[in-house]
Amino acid sequence: MSRGRRRSERADRAPRSRRRLPGVSGPQHPSPVPCGEDVVVAPGPLLLAGVQEGPGLAVHRRRHGLLVPHEEGFPDAEALAVLAEQVRLRGRGGAGFPFATKLRRVAERGGRRRPPVVVVNAAEGEPASHKDAALLRTVPHLVLDGAAAAAHAVGAHEVHVVVPAERHRVVTALAAALAERRETGDPADVTADASPLRWQVHVAAPRFVAGQESAVLELIAGREGLPVHRREPAAVRGVRGRPTLLSNAETFAHVGLLALHGAEPALAHGTAEEPGTTLVTTVLVTQDGCADPVVREVPFGTSVASLLPVPGATPEVASAPVPVLVGGFHGAWLTAAEAAEATVSSTDLARFGAHLGAGVLLVPGTGVCPLGLTDRILGHLAEQSAGRCGPCVHGLGSLATAFGEVTSGREVPSGPVAELAAVVVGRGACAHPDGTSRLVVSALQALADEIDAHSTGSCPPAESRPFSSPRPGSPGNPGAGEEHRWAS
Amino acid sequence: MGLLNRRAQRGGVTLEVDFSSCRAAGLCHELLPEVIGLDVWGYPVVDGAPVPPDRVREARAAARACPRLALRVVEA
Ligand code: SF4
Ligand code: SF4
């Protein structure tokens, strides 16, 4: 939109849309991927090594050894930053900020009189993502060791952990892990002045934007966990105005590995440009919801196709390769051909205008139209706008409607939807409008064939639907034999 | 003046909107229509480019006048 729009042009201003219809309670657009808490966690090389042995502290110490902060050689802030740089550790919550930079900034701003604060963000507001939940349920002590190591390195005495209210088993698993550390008096939790590290747990309301940095800080401050406009990053002014090291739970798990074993294990995996591993959640979207999500730890450079269900493996998996939504609801669609070529790597995915985000791969199953799925995701995202910023509140609703016009063949992709996708970018207190816009733009490009088909009144996936409905609750993913199932 | 020209002028002040506070009264646009646009819902559109030097005074006045304290002049 150009600058200098004249006042007279405001006459054609669109009516203000309401986020909820009056008199109707509850969400109109629940998550289109209602996965629940049953997750398949595959054992992995580093973080997810030995998950089948259970989440206990004794098992963890046997596998990784003790973390003793006052021992010779325990990394201080600079040493930890150097380790993080060696393995090029970037934040795993989606934004991908270099961890070493954040750590140094916090350490510089802190000091004895103003000790920094550490925050582990496991809010995982994205319903399709399950990696942070998987970590806290299978290897909670690796995450907590990472947070403890970071706390000692920057001189913090308190660590806040934020978990999602709707994932009860995560809340329970974290409580159990913290109780175990307390009861055993684990040396990892003893600070330099011999006082115990203070752990505080916060439960974030089920909301897509609950994991946004400013929303997490609001929750810790005792307010509603909604994003707010912040002039300074948490590293400068976070919890109670203190320099705050706020990172995603997976990031802290990697920090835990660095503190316990140094950089070598991570350097043995991945590519020269992106060493180490990352967690990926694969979600098969079925006609009646979603098959159990699979969480895997994979080296960078792994082919995306190898993480997708084998075509036709079960009736729920489409028999030919399908487009894949990479990066979750704020992610980007890859065509089936792009997905066959792409690897788990931020530089490689950037070729296709995609990014790994929080590591979610959404795969439409048999009879699931990727356009229809995008439509439902947009409806959900529009409703998840936290209702604060006008351009987001009004823009995302209009954007979802305009996209629906395209999928129903009534509008062309270059019409109002493109203008709306551009107008919302950068115009909110959090990244929600930008992520939603990215999803729309990628769908208009990667799903061009599907849009063409819809414009002539046809929808190949829907037409390929089998007559019998799929068996309820059948697994949609291959190789479940070697995986650890976390069913109720 | 085109967008590219404005971008080329380094070092000027820019405008920033806190959209969680802005309530689309549109006052800022009325005070400074050449620099602050409006979207179809009445919310200000600023493109992050430096404010032209001959408009900086008005930009500061607009920021002071915003009833929601949502408009801020960011010094370069
Ligand atoms: S940008 Fe949207 S989701 Fe984020 S705080 Fe503003 S209204 Fe809420
Ligand atoms: S004057 Fe303030 S509240 Fe009004 S539209 Fe401008 S920024 Fe928003």
Coordinates of C-alpha atoms and ligand atoms in Angstrom, one line a residue:
Chain A
M1 CA 0.0 0.0 0.0
S2 CA 1.4 3.4 -0.9
R3 CA 1.9 6.2 1.4
G4 CA -0.3 9.2 1.4
R5 CA -3.7 7.7 0.9
R6 CA -6.1 10.6 1.1
R7 CA -8.8 10.9 3.7
S8 CA -11.5 10.8 1.0
E9 CA -10.5 7.3 0.2
R10 CA -11.4 6.1 3.7
A11 CA -15.0 6.2 2.7
D12 CA -14.6 2.8 1.1
R13 CA -13.1 1.4 4.2
A14 CA -14.1 -2.2 4.8
P15 CA -16.4 -2.8 7.7
R16 CA -14.7 -3.9 10.9
S17 CA -15.0 -7.6 11.2
R18 CA -15.6 -9.1 14.6
R19 CA -13.4 -12.0 15.7
R20 CA -16.2 -13.9 17.3
L21 CA -19.8 -14.0 16.3
P22 CA -22.0 -12.6 19.1
G23 CA -23.7 -15.1 21.2
V24 CA -21.5 -18.0 20.1
S25 CA -18.9 -19.1 22.6
G26 CA -15.8 -21.1 21.9
P27 CA -13.7 -21.1 18.8
Q28 CA -15.4 -21.2 15.4
H29 CA -12.2 -22.6 13.9
P30 CA -10.5 -25.1 16.1
S31 CA -7.1 -26.3 15.0
P32 CA -7.5 -28.2 11.7
V33 CA -4.9 -30.6 12.9
P34 CA -6.4 -31.9 16.2
C35 CA -3.6 -34.3 17.1
G36 CA -4.0 -34.7 20.9
E37 CA -1.1 -35.9 23.0
D38 CA -0.4 -39.3 21.5
V39 CA 3.0 -38.8 19.8
V40 CA 5.5 -41.3 18.4
V41 CA 9.0 -40.4 19.4
A42 CA 11.8 -42.1 17.4
P43 CA 15.1 -42.6 19.2
G44 CA 17.7 -40.3 17.7
P45 CA 21.5 -39.9 17.7
L46 CA 22.0 -37.1 20.3
L47 CA 19.0 -35.5 22.0
L48 CA 16.7 -38.5 21.6
A49 CA 19.3 -41.1 22.3
G50 CA 17.9 -43.9 24.5
V51 CA 14.4 -42.4 24.9
Q52 CA 13.0 -45.9 25.3
E53 CA 14.7 -46.1 28.7
G54 CA 12.4 -43.5 30.2
P55 CA 12.7 -39.9 31.4
G56 CA 14.2 -40.4 34.8
L57 CA 17.1 -38.5 36.3
A58 CA 19.2 -41.7 37.1
V59 CA 18.9 -42.8 33.5
H60 CA 19.9 -39.4 32.2
R61 CA 22.9 -39.2 34.5
R62 CA 24.0 -42.7 33.5
R63 CA 23.8 -41.7 29.8
H64 CA 25.3 -38.1 30.0
G65 CA 27.1 -38.0 33.3
L66 CA 27.0 -35.3 36.0
L67 CA 26.8 -31.6 35.3
V68 CA 28.9 -29.9 38.1
P69 CA 28.9 -26.1 37.7
H70 CA 31.9 -25.5 40.0
E71 CA 34.2 -28.0 38.5
E72 CA 37.3 -26.9 36.6
G73 CA 36.4 -26.5 33.0
F74 CA 32.7 -25.8 33.4
P75 CA 31.9 -23.3 30.6
D76 CA 31.5 -19.7 31.5
A77 CA 29.4 -17.5 29.3
E78 CA 32.1 -16.9 26.7
A79 CA 33.2 -20.6 26.6
L80 CA 29.5 -21.6 26.2
A81 CA 29.1 -19.0 23.4
V82 CA 32.2 -20.4 21.7
L83 CA 30.8 -23.9 21.8
A84 CA 27.5 -22.7 20.5
E85 CA 29.3 -20.9 17.6
Q86 CA 31.3 -24.1 16.8
V87 CA 28.1 -26.0 16.2
R88 CA 26.4 -22.9 14.8
L89 CA 23.5 -23.3 17.2
R90 CA 20.5 -21.2 16.2
G91 CA 17.2 -20.9 18.1
R92 CA 14.8 -23.7 17.4
G93 CA 11.6 -21.9 18.2
G94 CA 11.3 -20.7 14.6
A95 CA 13.1 -17.4 14.4
G96 CA 16.6 -19.1 14.2
F97 CA 18.5 -16.4 16.0
P98 CA 22.2 -17.3 16.7
F99 CA 22.3 -18.6 20.4
A100 CA 25.9 -17.3 21.0
T101 CA 24.9 -13.7 20.1
K102 CA 22.0 -13.8 22.5
L103 CA 24.0 -15.4 25.3
R104 CA 26.8 -12.8 25.0
R105 CA 24.3 -10.0 25.0
V106 CA 22.7 -11.3 28.2
A107 CA 26.0 -11.9 29.9
E108 CA 27.2 -8.4 29.0
R109 CA 24.1 -6.7 30.3
G110 CA 24.0 -8.7 33.5
G111 CA 26.2 -8.6 36.5
R112 CA 26.3 -9.4 40.2
R113 CA 23.9 -6.6 41.1
R114 CA 21.5 -7.3 38.2
P115 CA 21.7 -11.1 37.7
P116 CA 20.0 -12.2 34.5
V117 CA 17.1 -14.6 34.2
V118 CA 16.8 -17.7 32.1
V119 CA 13.5 -18.6 30.4
V120 CA 12.8 -22.0 28.7
N121 CA 10.0 -21.6 26.2
A122 CA 8.2 -24.8 25.8
A123 CA 4.8 -23.2 25.2
E124 CA 4.6 -24.7 21.7
G125 CA 1.5 -22.8 20.6
E126 CA 1.6 -24.4 17.2
P127 CA -0.9 -27.3 17.5
A128 CA 1.0 -29.4 14.8
S129 CA 4.3 -29.1 16.6
H130 CA 5.2 -31.8 19.1
K131 CA 9.0 -31.6 19.5
D132 CA 9.1 -29.6 22.7
A133 CA 6.4 -31.8 24.2
A134 CA 8.4 -34.9 23.1
L135 CA 11.6 -33.5 24.7
L136 CA 10.0 -32.7 28.1
R137 CA 8.2 -36.1 28.1
T138 CA 11.2 -38.2 27.1
V139 CA 14.4 -36.3 28.0
P140 CA 13.4 -33.5 30.4
H141 CA 16.7 -33.4 32.2
L142 CA 18.7 -32.6 29.0
V143 CA 16.5 -29.5 28.6
L144 CA 16.8 -28.6 32.3
D145 CA 20.6 -29.3 32.3
G146 CA 20.9 -26.9 29.3
A147 CA 18.9 -24.2 31.1
A148 CA 21.0 -24.8 34.3
A149 CA 24.3 -24.6 32.4
A150 CA 23.2 -21.4 30.7
A151 CA 22.0 -20.0 34.1
H152 CA 25.4 -20.7 35.7
A153 CA 27.2 -19.3 32.7
V154 CA 25.4 -15.9 32.9
G155 CA 25.1 -15.8 36.7
A156 CA 21.3 -16.3 36.8
H157 CA 19.7 -17.7 40.0
E158 CA 16.3 -18.3 38.5
V159 CA 15.0 -20.3 35.6
H160 CA 11.4 -20.0 34.4
V161 CA 9.9 -22.8 32.3
V162 CA 6.8 -22.1 30.3
V163 CA 4.6 -25.1 29.3
P164 CA 1.3 -25.3 27.4
A165 CA -1.9 -25.8 29.4
E166 CA -3.5 -28.1 26.9
R167 CA -0.7 -30.6 26.9
H168 CA -1.3 -32.1 30.4
R169 CA 1.4 -34.8 30.0
V170 CA 4.0 -32.2 29.4
V171 CA 3.0 -30.3 32.6
T172 CA 3.1 -33.5 34.6
A173 CA 6.4 -34.6 33.1
L174 CA 8.1 -31.3 33.9
A175 CA 6.7 -31.3 37.5
A176 CA 8.0 -34.9 38.0
A177 CA 11.5 -34.0 36.6
L178 CA 11.9 -30.9 38.8
A179 CA 10.7 -32.9 41.8
E180 CA 13.4 -35.5 41.1
R181 CA 16.1 -32.9 40.8
R182 CA 15.0 -31.3 44.1
E183 CA 14.8 -34.6 46.0
T184 CA 18.2 -35.9 44.8
G185 CA 19.9 -32.5 45.4
D186 CA 21.4 -32.7 41.9
P187 CA 24.6 -30.7 41.7
A188 CA 23.6 -29.2 38.4
D189 CA 21.1 -27.0 40.3
V190 CA 23.5 -25.5 42.8
T191 CA 24.6 -21.9 42.0
A192 CA 28.0 -20.3 42.7
D193 CA 27.0 -19.0 46.1
A194 CA 25.8 -22.6 47.0
S195 CA 22.1 -21.7 46.9
P196 CA 19.8 -23.8 44.8
L197 CA 18.8 -22.6 41.4
R198 CA 15.1 -21.5 41.6
W199 CA 12.9 -23.2 39.1
Q200 CA 9.5 -21.7 38.3
V201 CA 6.9 -23.2 36.1
H202 CA 4.3 -21.2 34.2
V203 CA 1.4 -22.6 32.3
A204 CA 0.5 -20.8 29.1
A205 CA -3.1 -20.7 27.8
P206 CA -3.8 -22.7 24.7
R207 CA -3.2 -20.1 22.0
F208 CA -1.3 -20.1 18.8
V209 CA 0.7 -16.9 19.8
A210 CA 1.3 -18.0 23.4
G211 CA 4.9 -18.9 22.5
Q212 CA 5.8 -15.5 21.1
E213 CA 8.6 -14.0 23.1
S214 CA 6.7 -11.0 24.4
A215 CA 3.7 -13.2 25.3
V216 CA 5.9 -15.5 27.4
L217 CA 7.3 -12.4 29.2
E218 CA 3.8 -11.1 29.8
L219 CA 2.8 -14.5 31.3
I220 CA 5.8 -14.5 33.6
A221 CA 5.0 -11.0 34.7
G222 CA 1.7 -12.3 35.9
R223 CA -0.4 -10.8 33.1
E224 CA -2.4 -12.6 30.4
G225 CA 0.1 -14.3 28.0
L226 CA -0.6 -12.1 25.0
P227 CA 2.0 -10.6 22.8
V228 CA 2.7 -6.9 23.3
H229 CA 4.8 -4.3 21.4
R230 CA 8.3 -4.3 22.9
R231 CA 11.0 -1.8 22.0
E232 CA 13.8 -3.9 23.4
P233 CA 14.5 -7.6 23.1
A234 CA 14.3 -9.9 26.2
A235 CA 18.1 -10.1 26.2
V236 CA 18.1 -6.4 27.1
R237 CA 15.0 -6.0 29.2
G238 CA 13.0 -9.1 30.0
V239 CA 11.7 -10.6 33.3
R240 CA 11.4 -7.7 35.8
G241 CA 13.5 -5.6 33.5
R242 CA 16.4 -8.0 33.8
P243 CA 18.5 -9.2 30.9
T244 CA 16.8 -12.4 30.0
L245 CA 18.0 -15.4 28.1
L246 CA 14.8 -16.6 26.6
S247 CA 15.1 -19.6 24.2
N248 CA 13.1 -22.5 23.0
A249 CA 13.2 -25.9 24.9
E250 CA 15.0 -27.6 22.0
T251 CA 17.6 -24.9 21.9
F252 CA 18.3 -25.6 25.6
A253 CA 18.5 -29.3 25.0
H254 CA 21.3 -28.6 22.5
V255 CA 23.0 -26.3 25.1
G256 CA 22.7 -29.2 27.6
L257 CA 24.6 -31.5 25.2
L258 CA 27.3 -28.8 24.7
A259 CA 27.7 -28.4 28.4
L260 CA 27.8 -32.1 29.1
H261 CA 29.9 -33.3 26.1
G262 CA 31.4 -30.3 24.3
A263 CA 31.0 -29.7 20.6
E264 CA 32.3 -33.0 19.2
P265 CA 29.0 -35.0 19.3
A266 CA 27.1 -32.4 17.3
L267 CA 30.0 -31.8 14.9
A268 CA 29.9 -35.5 14.0
H269 CA 26.5 -35.0 12.4
G270 CA 24.9 -32.7 9.8
T271 CA 26.8 -30.7 7.2
A272 CA 29.8 -28.4 7.4
E273 CA 27.5 -25.4 7.1
E274 CA 24.9 -26.7 9.5
P275 CA 26.4 -29.2 11.9
G276 CA 24.3 -31.2 14.4
T277 CA 20.8 -32.4 14.5
T278 CA 17.3 -30.9 14.7
L279 CA 13.9 -32.1 15.7
V280 CA 11.2 -32.6 13.1
T281 CA 7.5 -33.4 13.7
T282 CA 5.8 -35.1 10.8
V283 CA 2.0 -34.9 10.8
L284 CA -0.1 -36.8 8.4
V285 CA -3.4 -34.9 8.0
T286 CA -6.2 -37.4 7.5
Q287 CA -9.8 -36.8 6.5
D288 CA -11.0 -37.2 10.0
G289 CA -8.2 -35.3 11.7
C290 CA -4.6 -36.4 12.0
A291 CA -2.6 -39.6 12.5
D292 CA -0.3 -39.7 15.5
P293 CA 2.5 -37.2 14.9
V294 CA 6.0 -38.6 14.7
V295 CA 8.9 -36.7 16.3
R296 CA 12.4 -37.5 15.0
E297 CA 15.8 -36.1 15.6
V298 CA 17.6 -35.8 12.2
P299 CA 21.0 -34.5 11.1
F300 CA 20.8 -31.3 9.0
G301 CA 21.0 -32.2 5.4
T302 CA 18.5 -35.2 5.7
S303 CA 16.2 -35.4 2.8
V304 CA 12.7 -34.1 3.5
A305 CA 11.2 -37.0 1.5
S306 CA 12.7 -39.6 3.9
L307 CA 10.7 -38.1 6.7
L308 CA 7.4 -38.4 4.9
P309 CA 5.1 -41.4 5.0
V310 CA 5.8 -43.7 2.0
P311 CA 3.1 -43.1 -0.6
G312 CA 0.3 -45.6 -0.3
A313 CA 1.8 -47.1 2.8
T314 CA -1.6 -47.2 4.4
P315 CA -5.1 -46.2 3.1
E316 CA -4.6 -42.8 4.8
V317 CA -1.4 -42.0 2.9
A318 CA -2.0 -40.7 -0.6
S319 CA -0.7 -43.1 -3.3
A320 CA 1.4 -40.5 -5.1
P321 CA 3.7 -37.8 -3.7
V322 CA 1.8 -34.7 -2.4
P323 CA 2.7 -31.1 -1.6
V324 CA 4.1 -30.6 1.9
L325 CA 3.7 -27.7 4.2
V326 CA 7.1 -27.1 5.8
G327 CA 7.4 -25.1 9.0
G328 CA 3.9 -25.5 10.3
F329 CA 1.0 -23.1 10.1
H330 CA 3.4 -20.1 9.7
G331 CA 5.4 -22.1 7.1
A332 CA 5.4 -22.5 3.3
W333 CA 4.1 -25.1 0.9
L334 CA 6.5 -27.1 -1.2
T335 CA 5.2 -28.8 -4.4
A336 CA 5.6 -32.6 -4.4
A337 CA 8.6 -32.2 -6.8
E338 CA 10.2 -29.6 -4.5
A339 CA 9.6 -31.8 -1.4
A340 CA 11.4 -34.7 -3.2
E341 CA 14.5 -32.5 -3.7
A342 CA 14.6 -30.5 -0.5
T343 CA 16.7 -31.2 2.6
V344 CA 16.3 -30.3 6.2
S345 CA 18.5 -27.2 6.0
S346 CA 17.7 -23.5 6.2
T347 CA 19.8 -22.6 3.2
D348 CA 18.4 -25.4 1.1
L349 CA 14.8 -24.6 2.1
A350 CA 15.4 -20.9 1.3
R351 CA 15.7 -22.0 -2.3
F352 CA 12.0 -22.7 -2.2
G353 CA 11.1 -19.7 -0.2
A354 CA 10.5 -22.0 2.8
H355 CA 12.1 -22.2 6.3
L356 CA 12.3 -24.9 8.8
G357 CA 10.4 -22.9 11.5
A358 CA 9.8 -25.1 14.5
G359 CA 10.4 -28.2 12.3
V360 CA 6.9 -29.2 11.4
L361 CA 6.1 -31.2 8.2
L362 CA 2.4 -31.3 7.4
V363 CA 1.4 -33.9 4.8
P364 CA -2.1 -34.0 3.4
G365 CA -3.3 -37.6 3.4
T366 CA -5.7 -39.5 1.0
G367 CA -8.6 -37.3 0.0
V368 CA -7.2 -34.2 1.9
C369 CA -7.0 -31.2 -0.4
P370 CA -4.0 -29.0 0.4
L371 CA -6.0 -25.9 -0.5
G372 CA -8.9 -26.9 1.7
L373 CA -6.3 -27.6 4.5
T374 CA -4.8 -24.1 4.0
D375 CA -8.3 -22.6 4.1
R376 CA -8.9 -24.3 7.5
I377 CA -5.5 -23.3 8.8
L378 CA -6.1 -19.7 7.8
G379 CA -9.5 -19.7 9.5
H380 CA -7.8 -20.9 12.7
L381 CA -4.9 -18.4 12.4
A382 CA -7.3 -15.5 11.9
E383 CA -9.2 -16.5 15.0
Q384 CA -5.9 -16.9 16.9
S385 CA -5.0 -13.3 16.4
A386 CA -4.7 -12.2 19.9
G387 CA -7.1 -9.3 19.2
R388 CA -4.7 -6.5 20.0
C389 CA -3.4 -5.1 16.7
G390 CA -6.0 -3.8 14.2
P391 CA -4.2 -4.8 11.0
C392 CA -3.9 -8.3 12.4
V393 CA -7.4 -8.6 13.7
H394 CA -9.0 -7.2 10.6
G395 CA -6.4 -8.2 8.1
L396 CA -6.2 -11.9 8.9
G397 CA -9.9 -12.4 8.8
S398 CA -10.1 -10.6 5.4
L399 CA -7.1 -12.6 4.2
A400 CA -8.7 -15.9 5.1
T401 CA -11.9 -14.8 3.3
A402 CA -10.0 -13.7 0.2
F403 CA -8.1 -16.9 0.1
G404 CA -11.4 -18.8 0.3
E405 CA -12.5 -16.9 -2.7
V406 CA -9.5 -18.2 -4.6
T407 CA -9.9 -21.8 -3.5
S408 CA -13.6 -21.7 -4.5
G409 CA -12.6 -20.4 -7.9
R410 CA -14.4 -17.1 -7.6
E411 CA -11.2 -15.0 -7.5
V412 CA -7.8 -15.1 -9.2
P413 CA -4.6 -15.5 -7.1
S414 CA -3.4 -12.1 -8.2
G415 CA -6.6 -10.4 -6.9
P416 CA -7.4 -9.1 -3.4
V417 CA -5.7 -11.9 -1.7
A418 CA -2.3 -10.8 -2.9
E419 CA -2.8 -7.2 -1.8
L420 CA -4.1 -8.3 1.6
A421 CA -1.1 -10.7 2.1
A422 CA 1.2 -7.7 1.5
V423 CA -0.7 -5.3 3.7
V424 CA -0.5 -7.2 7.0
V425 CA 3.3 -7.8 6.9
G426 CA 5.2 -6.2 9.7
R427 CA 2.0 -4.6 11.2
G428 CA 1.5 -6.4 14.5
A429 CA 3.1 -6.7 17.9
C430 CA 4.2 -10.2 17.1
A431 CA 5.1 -12.3 14.0
H432 CA 1.6 -13.7 13.6
P433 CA 0.6 -11.6 10.6
D434 CA 3.9 -12.1 8.9
G435 CA 3.7 -15.9 9.3
T436 CA 0.2 -16.0 8.1
S437 CA 1.0 -13.9 5.1
R438 CA 3.9 -16.3 4.3
L439 CA 1.6 -19.3 4.3
V440 CA -0.8 -17.5 1.9
V441 CA 1.9 -16.4 -0.5
S442 CA 3.5 -19.8 -0.6
A443 CA 0.1 -21.5 -1.2
L444 CA -0.7 -19.2 -4.1
Q445 CA 2.6 -20.3 -5.7
A446 CA 3.2 -23.9 -4.8
L447 CA -0.5 -24.9 -5.1
A448 CA -1.0 -23.2 -8.5
D449 CA -2.1 -26.5 -10.1
E450 CA -4.6 -27.2 -7.4
I451 CA -5.9 -23.6 -7.7
D452 CA -6.3 -24.1 -11.5
A453 CA -8.2 -27.3 -10.9
H454 CA -10.5 -25.6 -8.4
S455 CA -11.2 -22.8 -10.8
T456 CA -12.7 -25.3 -13.2
G457 CA -14.7 -26.8 -10.4
S458 CA -12.6 -29.9 -9.9
C459 CA -10.5 -31.1 -6.9
P460 CA -8.4 -34.1 -7.6
P461 CA -7.7 -35.1 -4.0
A462 CA -11.3 -35.0 -3.0
E463 CA -12.2 -36.9 -6.2
S464 CA -9.7 -39.6 -5.3
R465 CA -11.4 -40.2 -1.9
P466 CA -12.1 -43.9 -1.2
F467 CA -15.7 -44.8 -0.8
S468 CA -15.2 -46.5 2.6
S469 CA -14.1 -44.2 5.3
P470 CA -10.7 -44.9 6.8
R471 CA -10.3 -47.1 9.8
P472 CA -10.4 -44.9 12.9
G473 CA -7.2 -44.4 14.7
S474 CA -5.1 -46.4 12.3
P475 CA -1.4 -45.4 12.2
G476 CA -0.4 -43.4 9.2
N477 CA 3.3 -43.6 9.5
P478 CA 5.8 -46.2 8.4
G479 CA 8.5 -47.7 10.6
A480 CA 6.5 -47.5 13.8
G481 CA 8.1 -50.8 14.9
E482 CA 11.3 -49.2 16.1
E483 CA 9.7 -46.2 17.6
H484 CA 8.7 -45.5 21.0
R485 CA 5.0 -44.9 21.3
W486 CA 3.6 -42.5 23.9
A487 CA 0.0 -43.5 23.8
S488 CA -2.3 -43.2 26.8
Chain B
M1 CA 9.2 11.4 -4.0
G2 CA 9.4 7.7 -4.7
L3 CA 10.0 5.0 -2.3
L4 CA 13.5 4.4 -3.6
N5 CA 14.5 8.0 -3.1
R6 CA 13.4 7.9 0.4
R7 CA 15.3 4.7 1.1
A8 CA 18.4 6.3 -0.3
Q9 CA 18.3 9.0 2.3
R10 CA 20.2 7.4 5.1
G11 CA 20.4 8.6 8.6
G12 CA 17.0 10.3 9.0
V13 CA 14.4 9.5 11.6
T14 CA 11.7 6.8 11.0
L15 CA 8.3 6.3 12.4
E16 CA 7.1 3.2 14.3
V17 CA 3.6 2.2 15.2
D18 CA 2.7 0.1 18.2
F19 CA -0.3 -1.7 16.6
S20 CA -1.3 -3.2 19.9
S21 CA -2.1 0.3 21.2
C22 CA -3.3 2.1 18.0
R23 CA -7.0 2.4 17.7
A24 CA -7.2 3.7 14.2
A25 CA -8.4 7.2 15.1
G26 CA -6.4 8.2 12.1
L27 CA -5.2 11.5 13.6
C28 CA -1.6 10.9 12.6
H29 CA -2.7 10.5 9.0
E30 CA -4.6 13.7 9.1
L31 CA -1.5 15.6 10.4
L32 CA 0.9 14.0 8.1
P33 CA -0.8 12.5 5.0
E34 CA 2.2 12.5 2.8
V35 CA 4.1 10.3 5.1
I36 CA 1.5 8.2 7.0
G37 CA -0.9 6.3 4.8
L38 CA -4.0 4.5 6.0
D39 CA -5.1 1.0 5.2
V40 CA -8.7 0.1 4.4
W41 CA -9.5 -0.4 8.2
G42 CA -8.1 3.0 9.1
Y43 CA -4.8 1.9 10.6
P44 CA -1.7 3.9 9.7
V45 CA 0.7 2.6 7.1
V46 CA 4.4 3.6 7.6
D47 CA 7.0 1.9 5.4
G48 CA 10.0 2.2 7.7
A49 CA 11.8 4.6 5.4
P50 CA 13.3 7.8 6.8
V51 CA 10.9 10.7 7.2
P52 CA 11.8 13.4 4.6
P53 CA 13.8 16.2 6.4
D54 CA 11.1 18.8 5.8
R55 CA 8.5 16.6 7.5
V56 CA 10.4 15.7 10.6
R57 CA 8.8 18.5 12.7
E58 CA 5.3 17.4 11.7
A59 CA 6.3 13.8 12.4
R60 CA 7.2 14.7 16.0
A61 CA 4.0 16.6 16.3
A62 CA 2.0 13.7 15.1
A63 CA 3.7 11.4 17.6
R64 CA 2.9 13.8 20.4
A65 CA -0.6 14.1 19.3
C66 CA -1.4 10.4 19.1
P67 CA -4.1 9.9 21.8
R68 CA -2.9 6.3 22.3
L69 CA 0.9 7.1 22.4
A70 CA 1.1 4.5 19.7
L71 CA 3.2 6.5 17.2
R72 CA 6.9 6.9 17.9
V73 CA 9.7 8.7 16.2
V74 CA 12.8 6.5 16.1
E75 CA 16.0 8.4 15.9
A76 CA 18.5 7.0 13.5
Ligands
SF4_1 S1 0.0 -9.3 15.7 FE1 -1.9 -10.3 15.9 S2 -1.5 -12.1 17.2 FE2 0.3 -10.7 17.4 S3 -0.2 -9.5 19.2 FE3 -1.0 -8.3 17.5 S4 -3.2 -9.0 17.2 FE4 -2.1 -10.5 18.6
SF4_2 S1 -2.9 8.8 15.9 FE1 -2.2 7.0 17.1 S2 -4.0 5.8 17.5 FE2 -4.5 7.2 15.9 S3 -4.2 6.1 14.0 FE3 -2.3 7.2 14.4 S4 -1.0 5.8 15.6 FE4 -3.1 5.0 15.6

